[in-house]
Structure formats: C-alpha cells, structure tokens
Amino acid sequence: MTEARITVNGQEAPIAPAAAHTTVLDFLRERGLTGTKEGCAEGECGACSVLVARPGVHKPTDWVAVNACLVPVAALDGQEVVTAEGLATPGAPGTPPTLHPVQEELAVRGGSQCGYCTPGFVCSMASEYYRPDRVAGLDAADDADDVLDADHRHEHGPNGFDLHALSGNLCRCTGYRPIRDAAFAVGDPAADDPLARRRDQAPPEPVATRYTQDGGTFLRPGSLAEALRVLRERPEAVVLSGGTDYGVEVNIRSRRESCVVAVDRLPELRGLRRESDHIEIGAALTLTEIERRLDGEVPLLGALFPQFASRLIRNSATLGGNLGTGSPIGDSPPVLLALEASLVLAAADGERVVPLAEYFTGYRQSVRRPDELIRAVRIPLPQAPVTAFHKIAKRRFDDISSVAVAFALDIDAEDGAVRKARIGLGGVAATPIRALATEAALEGRPWTAETVEAAARELRGEGTPMDDHRASALYRSAMLGQSLLKLYTRTTTEAVSS
Ligand SMILES: Cc1cc2nc3c(=O)[nH]c(=O)nc-3n(C[C@H](O)[C@H](O)[C@H](O)COP(=O)(O)OP(=O)(O)OC[C@H]3O[C@@H](n4cnc5c(N)ncnc54)[C@H](O)[C@@H]3O)c2cc1C
Ligand code: FES
Ligand code: FES
C-alpha cells in the first residue's frame, strides 16, 4: 500500500500527519486553504462546500459538491478536490487572479457581503454550473412533473440552474435574492474550461487505503470480500459510507473509533439493476446518484429525494447509511416500507435477503449482525400506481421529520376499490413501522370519502407518538390523519382535472 495522498487544486499532497479522523475541512485549512469555512461542522450551513471528482451520471466525471466538514480526509486518498481558491485562474505575478464565472457573477450582483458563506456558495454553484444535463432554456414550465417545482417555478433559472443545488448553503447577511440572481446569470462553461474538460475523463479510481495515525485507522478495503473479512475479524470496526451521520458524531460528540471501514466505493454496493420482478439499488450509491439514475422510475423515491436534507447532503448520503443508523426518523424507511422493499445483507459466509418490515427490532436496533453489510435494497415490481410521501417538519427543506408518511396504494380502475394498501410511518414509534390497522381499514373498500375518513381515524391511532422538542404527540397523530385526507383530495382533484 502506498502513502495516502490527495490532489487539491491540481497539487498532490500527502495526507499525513493528519489524524485518521481529521476532516477534509480541517486538512484544507491547516494547509492554508482558509477559503473553506467552518460554520457549523454538522452539515447544516454549507460554508465548507468543496468539489470532488466523482463518477458521473451523464459524463465520466461529475464535479460534486460535498460538505468538507463531514468527510475524513483519508477517505479522499487518491482523489481530486477543488476549493474556491482553485476555481479562480491565477494571474501573472503581481496581478490578481481571474475570477471563475460563478465568482464573477456573485461579485457583480452583490451576492457577497461579509463573505463568510461565499466560498461555500461558490463551490455548490460551480457544481451546478458544471452539471452536464443543465440545459439553458429548460425552466420549471418544462419540469412540471417535479412535485416541488410545480409549486416553485421560480426555483429554476432560464439557464437551467436548479436553485436546489444551493439548498444546503446558508447566508446570514446578504439576503438570497442577489445570490439567486448570480446563479441564474451564469452561462455555459467555455470550451477550454479545464474543469469542464476534466468531466470527459474518468474520475480517479478508488484507492485501497490503510491509514493509521494518532490511534485510529482508516481502512478502505480493495474488495467486498476483504471488507467482509475485516468486519468478521474486527467486531469493533465501524462501517462508513457517506459520513453524513458519522461525521456529525465525530465533530459534535467527539466520537473516535479505532478502526473505520469505508464501503462507499465498493462496486458491489454501487450497482443499479433492473430485473423482471424487482429493482436493486446499491446501498452505497449516493441519493443524488439514485435520484438522477432512476429519473422518476420509482415515483415514491422521486417524491422522497427533494425532501431529504439538502443537495449537499444528498451528494454523499446513502440508503445504506440511512438504514444503517436504524433511526426511527430516517426518511427512507417509511418509503421503503410502503414499497415493500427488502435488504440484501452480505457477510463473509454469504448473503441473506430480509424484508425491511422484519429488519428493525427496537430503537436503533436491527437484525443485522455486526459482521454484515447492507449491500443493496430491492424494490419489488410492479409498483403500486398511487403513491405519496408526506414529510412534516419545521422547515420545508433540510430538516428532520416530526412525522413522515409514505403511501403506496393499488386502486382498481374499474370498481374503485382499494386492492392493496401499504403505508410506512416514521417518527411515531421506536422504529419505523407499517400502519397495519389503516391498511386493513382501506383494503377491499371503495376509495371514497367515507372509507378514507374512517381510515384516517385509524391512522391517527397508529404507533405510540411522543412529545418532544420537534412536535407534540397530539400534533403527530393529527398529521397522520391529515396526510391520508390530503392524498385523497389529490387523487380526486386529479381525477376531475384529467
Ligand atoms: C444536515 C443534515 C441533514 C440531514 N437530513 C436528513 C433528512 O432529511 N432525512 C434523513 O433521513 N436523514 C437526514 N440526515 C441524516 C443522514 O444524512 C442520513 O441518515 C444518510 O442517509 C446517512 O447516510 P451516509 O451514507 O452518510 O451514512 P454514514 O454516516 O456513512 O453511516 C451512518 C451509519 O450507517 C452505517 N452504515 C453505512 N453504510 C452501511 C452499509 N452499507 N451497511 C451497514 N451499515 C452501514 C454506519 O456504520 C453508520 O453507523 C441528515 C444529516 C445531516 C448532517
Ligand atoms: S461547516 Fe457547516 S456544513 Fe460544514
Ligand atoms: S455574505 Fe455574510 S453570511 Fe453570506
């Protein structure tokens, strides 16, 4: 194994002597690249956004913006990073650098006051600037299928810029309008733009890494077999994927582990396969990759993604990590329960397939053994035709659910009876649960206001919601019932207008 190295703004540098848990943010700032800022150290503000060359969806390489505060620098052994400093083109000695087009637009349109958030905005904006399928002239009117954009047409620019690319960036003093003006003013990359051209070559291959420093080891196994062997032999080893949960614990709760095993680049965890009776989604694909590669093929997932954290978080977060935490308020479990998904669990002695409905056993507990990885999620086909995901949270974007409800209903087109109902709930029990009593109250009955009102009363009684700082138990119960009524209203409105 060779020395761990990272390329930052075109310059290669050793990762040592950074500790194994050191974040990309701290590494960069230690090297004098202080444009990358720390605002919160927990993925909430985007001041630390940097660009990483990752496998692309429409070109070999995408420039993906990630939260540098959540990624251990050892995870980027052999990888390429660009910071706000690296986007500008250095001038001749004694002359200032030429600003990158997104920097130029932010400057001339007054998108930067104190400047603290600006490098983060610059990187998130540059990622969207280089998105290969950003098409000028595609505005929200062409994008009416998108659940959020139908209501929020102003969130797409005439240059195809999707303002959601900035949903993980906060600014405390400029006000967002000049920032939006800058985003909507950027053009297309010039033909000789080096970062645009870089997209046509493959990104760096993942590098098998064993990096030990200051009592911790960061391990990136070269194969799935090796990863599973390590997990069997070292029960204390902790699995790491996108790091959007783990990184917060490192920063805020000072979590230090003796051995971290990164699985996010293992090819076996990054497939997306369509079979006749199911779709298999690799546990280590990022949510952005799934969103873009499925492109609406699973409408219920399509409804989930825009409501899951921010683009910056989704650029790293995985389904494996969301299920691996076992959190009762994760957003994917209600959706995957409604879709009747199963998990493929891999261990050194073989694989097993576990229905998600049987996976959670208690608060942050599951049937997964410490030596097992979630390799993939399987969604059975055909999918139910009527689906919805309702996330009730204090903020519209980038917030944790108070309650989340996912519906997948099969309503007979002939007689209007509910043939099958699957409803997943989050935030109302120690684990994500199915709303079994409500499903029974719907199945076999006509999809009418009377049935739905009775089923909504049932839904209000599902689970054992608690009072906490996010919401009261009463509010959570009320929102469950409302969400079924909302779905009914949508289906009847759609039927009238079609
Ligand atoms: C600002 C912010 C906003 C967020 N918003 C949301 C939100 O709206 N909705 C939501 O649900 N979550 C949210 N989260 C939480 C987090 O982003 C998700 O849980 C995410 O899916 C975690 O994925 P990851 O790959 O980053 O996990 P990691 O942090 O890498 O891992 C999380 C846990 O899962 C385990 N794990 C990871 N991969 C596997 C695997 N393949 N097999 C077995 N175990 C594995 C790890 O050991 C670890 O214990 C948010 C987090 C932040 C910081
Ligand atoms: S410092 Fe706030 S998101 Fe990283
Ligand atoms: S310019 Fe001051 S925080 Fe954004």
PDB file of C-alpha atoms and ligand atoms in Angstrom, residues 111-118 121 170-175 179, ligand 3:
ATOM      1  CA  GLY A 111     -24.127  38.253  -3.746  1.00  0.00           C
ATOM      2  CA  SER A 112     -21.461  38.593  -1.087  1.00  0.00           C
ATOM      3  CA  GLN A 113     -21.405  40.916   1.919  1.00  0.00           C
ATOM      4  CA  CYS A 114     -19.311  39.638   4.835  1.00  0.00           C
ATOM      5  CA  GLY A 115     -18.130  36.823   2.555  1.00  0.00           C
ATOM      6  CA  TYR A 116     -18.120  34.094   5.160  1.00  0.00           C
ATOM      7  CA  CYS A 117     -20.577  31.889   3.272  1.00  0.00           C
ATOM      8  CA  THR A 118     -19.316  32.882  -0.191  1.00  0.00           C
ATOM      9  CA  PHE A 121     -21.848  29.094  -2.261  1.00  0.00           C
ATOM     10  CA  LEU A 170     -26.915  29.389   4.365  1.00  0.00           C
ATOM     11  CA  CYS A 171     -26.174  33.092   4.165  1.00  0.00           C
ATOM     12  CA  ARG A 172     -26.747  35.257   7.210  1.00  0.00           C
ATOM     13  CA  CYS A 173     -26.243  38.735   5.827  1.00  0.00           C
ATOM     14  CA  THR A 174     -26.578  39.190   2.058  1.00  0.00           C
ATOM     15  CA  GLY A 175     -30.138  38.044   1.561  1.00  0.00           C
ATOM     16  CA  ILE A 179     -27.281  35.081  -4.800  1.00  0.00           C
TER      17      ILE A 179
HETATM   18  S1  FES B   3     -22.288  37.095   2.908  1.00  0.00           S
HETATM   19 FE1  FES B   3     -22.251  37.116   5.071  1.00  0.00          FE
HETATM   20  S2  FES B   3     -23.054  35.170   5.603  1.00  0.00           S
HETATM   21 FE2  FES B   3     -23.357  35.294   3.498  1.00  0.00          FE
END
